C-alpha atoms as a PDB file:
ATOM      1  CA  MET A   1     157.830  87.830 -61.862  1.00  0.00           C
ATOM      2  CA  LEU A   2     159.662  90.934 -62.736  1.00  0.00           C
ATOM      3  CA  TYR A   3     158.190  93.727 -65.003  1.00  0.00           C
ATOM      4  CA  ALA A   4     159.970  96.657 -66.372  1.00  0.00           C
ATOM      5  CA  ILE A   5     157.875  99.936 -66.233  1.00  0.00           C
ATOM      6  CA  LEU A   6     159.086 102.593 -68.704  1.00  0.00           C
ATOM      7  CA  GLY A   7     157.493 106.054 -68.370  1.00  0.00           C
ATOM      8  CA  GLU A   8     158.198 108.729 -70.859  1.00  0.00           C
ATOM      9  CA  ASP A   9     157.581 112.321 -69.721  1.00  0.00           C
ATOM     10  CA  VAL A  10     155.429 114.790 -71.532  1.00  0.00           C
ATOM     11  CA  PRO A  11     157.428 117.607 -73.255  1.00  0.00           C
ATOM     12  CA  ASN A  12     158.333 120.301 -70.724  1.00  0.00           C
ATOM     13  CA  GLY A  13     156.855 118.301 -67.910  1.00  0.00           C
ATOM     14  CA  GLN A  14     159.499 119.375 -65.232  1.00  0.00           C
ATOM     15  CA  ALA A  15     156.966 121.461 -63.175  1.00  0.00           C
ATOM     16  CA  LYS A  16     154.488 118.557 -63.294  1.00  0.00           C
ATOM     17  CA  ARG A  17     157.290 116.044 -62.218  1.00  0.00           C
ATOM     18  CA  ALA A  18     158.371 118.372 -59.343  1.00  0.00           C
ATOM     19  CA  THR A  19     154.631 118.662 -58.086  1.00  0.00           C
ATOM     20  CA  ALA A  20     153.824 114.769 -58.373  1.00  0.00           C
ATOM     21  CA  ARG A  21     157.271 113.466 -57.000  1.00  0.00           C
ATOM     22  CA  PRO A  22     156.334 113.430 -53.247  1.00  0.00           C
ATOM     23  CA  ALA A  23     153.246 111.281 -54.104  1.00  0.00           C
ATOM     24  CA  HIS A  24     155.197 109.254 -56.635  1.00  0.00           C
ATOM     25  CA  LEU A  25     157.857 108.494 -54.004  1.00  0.00           C
ATOM     26  CA  GLU A  26     155.222 107.546 -51.400  1.00  0.00           C
ATOM     27  CA  HIS A  27     153.651 105.049 -53.959  1.00  0.00           C
ATOM     28  CA  ILE A  28     156.961 103.455 -54.959  1.00  0.00           C
ATOM     29  CA  ASN A  29     158.234 103.226 -51.509  1.00  0.00           C
ATOM     30  CA  GLU A  30     155.408 100.702 -50.603  1.00  0.00           C
ATOM     31  CA  LEU A  31     157.049  98.491 -53.118  1.00  0.00           C
ATOM     32  CA  VAL A  32     160.575  99.196 -51.843  1.00  0.00           C
ATOM     33  CA  GLU A  33     159.524  98.398 -48.196  1.00  0.00           C
ATOM     34  CA  ALA A  34     158.022  95.155 -49.434  1.00  0.00           C
ATOM     35  CA  GLY A  35     161.407  94.170 -51.108  1.00  0.00           C
ATOM     36  CA  ARG A  36     159.748  94.224 -54.571  1.00  0.00           C
ATOM     37  CA  VAL A  37     161.849  96.895 -56.406  1.00  0.00           C
ATOM     38  CA  ILE A  38     164.982  95.767 -58.253  1.00  0.00           C
ATOM     39  CA  LEU A  39     165.877  99.173 -59.506  1.00  0.00           C
ATOM     40  CA  ALA A  40     164.227 102.466 -60.216  1.00  0.00           C
ATOM     41  CA  GLY A  41     165.241 105.903 -61.240  1.00  0.00           C
ATOM     42  CA  PRO A  42     164.717 108.746 -63.761  1.00  0.00           C
ATOM     43  CA  PHE A  43     166.423 109.372 -67.279  1.00  0.00           C
ATOM     44  CA  PRO A  44     168.392 112.628 -67.180  1.00  0.00           C
ATOM     45  CA  ALA A  45     167.920 114.777 -70.276  1.00  0.00           C
ATOM     46  CA  ILE A  46     171.585 115.360 -70.698  1.00  0.00           C
ATOM     47  CA  ASP A  47     174.753 113.305 -69.986  1.00  0.00           C
ATOM     48  CA  SER A  48     174.791 114.271 -66.230  1.00  0.00           C
ATOM     49  CA  PRO A  49     173.733 112.686 -63.010  1.00  0.00           C
ATOM     50  CA  ASP A  50     172.370 116.210 -62.019  1.00  0.00           C
ATOM     51  CA  PRO A  51     170.840 117.605 -65.253  1.00  0.00           C
ATOM     52  CA  GLY A  52     169.644 120.881 -63.504  1.00  0.00           C
ATOM     53  CA  PRO A  53     167.197 122.870 -65.579  1.00  0.00           C
ATOM     54  CA  ALA A  54     167.384 120.216 -68.342  1.00  0.00           C
ATOM     55  CA  GLY A  55     165.516 118.002 -66.060  1.00  0.00           C
ATOM     56  CA  MET A  56     164.355 114.397 -66.808  1.00  0.00           C
ATOM     57  CA  THR A  57     162.758 112.688 -69.670  1.00  0.00           C
ATOM     58  CA  GLY A  58     161.169 109.585 -68.087  1.00  0.00           C
ATOM     59  CA  SER A  59     161.817 106.780 -65.560  1.00  0.00           C
ATOM     60  CA  LEU A  60     162.451 103.170 -65.402  1.00  0.00           C
ATOM     61  CA  ILE A  61     161.065 100.748 -62.684  1.00  0.00           C
ATOM     62  CA  VAL A  62     161.894  97.172 -62.447  1.00  0.00           C
ATOM     63  CA  ALA A  63     159.824  95.519 -59.777  1.00  0.00           C
ATOM     64  CA  GLU A  64     158.121  92.248 -58.889  1.00  0.00           C
ATOM     65  CA  PHE A  65     154.435  91.884 -59.450  1.00  0.00           C
ATOM     66  CA  ASP A  66     152.073  88.795 -59.411  1.00  0.00           C
ATOM     67  CA  SER A  67     151.050  89.442 -63.128  1.00  0.00           C
ATOM     68  CA  LEU A  68     151.315  91.924 -65.950  1.00  0.00           C
ATOM     69  CA  GLU A  69     147.888  93.215 -65.135  1.00  0.00           C
ATOM     70  CA  ASP A  70     148.953  93.925 -61.478  1.00  0.00           C
ATOM     71  CA  ALA A  71     151.970  95.908 -62.845  1.00  0.00           C
ATOM     72  CA  GLN A  72     149.822  97.908 -65.289  1.00  0.00           C
ATOM     73  CA  ALA A  73     147.310  98.678 -62.439  1.00  0.00           C
ATOM     74  CA  TRP A  74     149.915  99.620 -60.145  1.00  0.00           C
ATOM     75  CA  ILE A  75     151.527 102.254 -62.485  1.00  0.00           C
ATOM     76  CA  GLN A  76     148.159 103.529 -63.541  1.00  0.00           C
ATOM     77  CA  ASP A  77     147.638 104.639 -59.914  1.00  0.00           C
ATOM     78  CA  ASP A  78     150.942 106.401 -59.697  1.00  0.00           C
ATOM     79  CA  ALA A  79     151.156 110.184 -59.359  1.00  0.00           C
ATOM     80  CA  TYR A  80     153.203 110.485 -62.498  1.00  0.00           C
ATOM     81  CA  VAL A  81     150.436 108.921 -64.474  1.00  0.00           C
ATOM     82  CA  THR A  82     147.434 110.547 -62.623  1.00  0.00           C
ATOM     83  CA  GLN A  83     149.141 113.987 -62.605  1.00  0.00           C
ATOM     84  CA  GLY A  84     150.245 113.776 -66.323  1.00  0.00           C
ATOM     85  CA  VAL A  85     153.882 113.609 -65.970  1.00  0.00           C
ATOM     86  CA  PHE A  86     154.151 110.457 -68.114  1.00  0.00           C
ATOM     87  CA  GLY A  87     152.800 110.798 -71.617  1.00  0.00           C
ATOM     88  CA  LYS A  88     153.452 107.182 -72.428  1.00  0.00           C
ATOM     89  CA  VAL A  89     153.737 104.132 -70.218  1.00  0.00           C
ATOM     90  CA  THR A  90     155.127 100.716 -71.338  1.00  0.00           C
ATOM     91  CA  VAL A  91     154.979  97.790 -69.034  1.00  0.00           C
ATOM     92  CA  ARG A  92     156.707  94.515 -70.106  1.00  0.00           C
ATOM     93  CA  PRO A  93     157.740  91.210 -68.443  1.00  0.00           C
ATOM     94  CA  PHE A  94     161.438  91.370 -67.570  1.00  0.00           C
ATOM     95  CA  LYS A  95     163.683  88.363 -66.951  1.00  0.00           C
ATOM     96  CA  GLN A  96     166.911  89.410 -64.831  1.00  0.00           C
ATOM     97  CA  VAL A  97     170.055  87.473 -65.975  1.00  0.00           C
ATOM     98  CA  LEU A  98     172.683  89.516 -64.321  1.00  0.00           C
ATOM     99  CA  PRO A  99     173.776  90.114 -61.659  1.00  0.00           C
END
């Protein structure tokens, strides 16, 4: 089943995000290589694909997991959680209708 993972960055967390990003990408690339990621990416803090110093405010990942518990466990092992980038994480079942 698909699950939507919404991570909300801590205030002024850009330095933490930059430090944790390589480990975060390594972690998520395991799912990508397994063909389990539908989409993933950050939320720019401003209306721009390259927000510069405004940075990002969080991330969305929609991926396939065996259960809600598996999705929750996966994100808890991610560098954006373990290194304090995300102040809040929500994991919810997701039903893709389009495309």
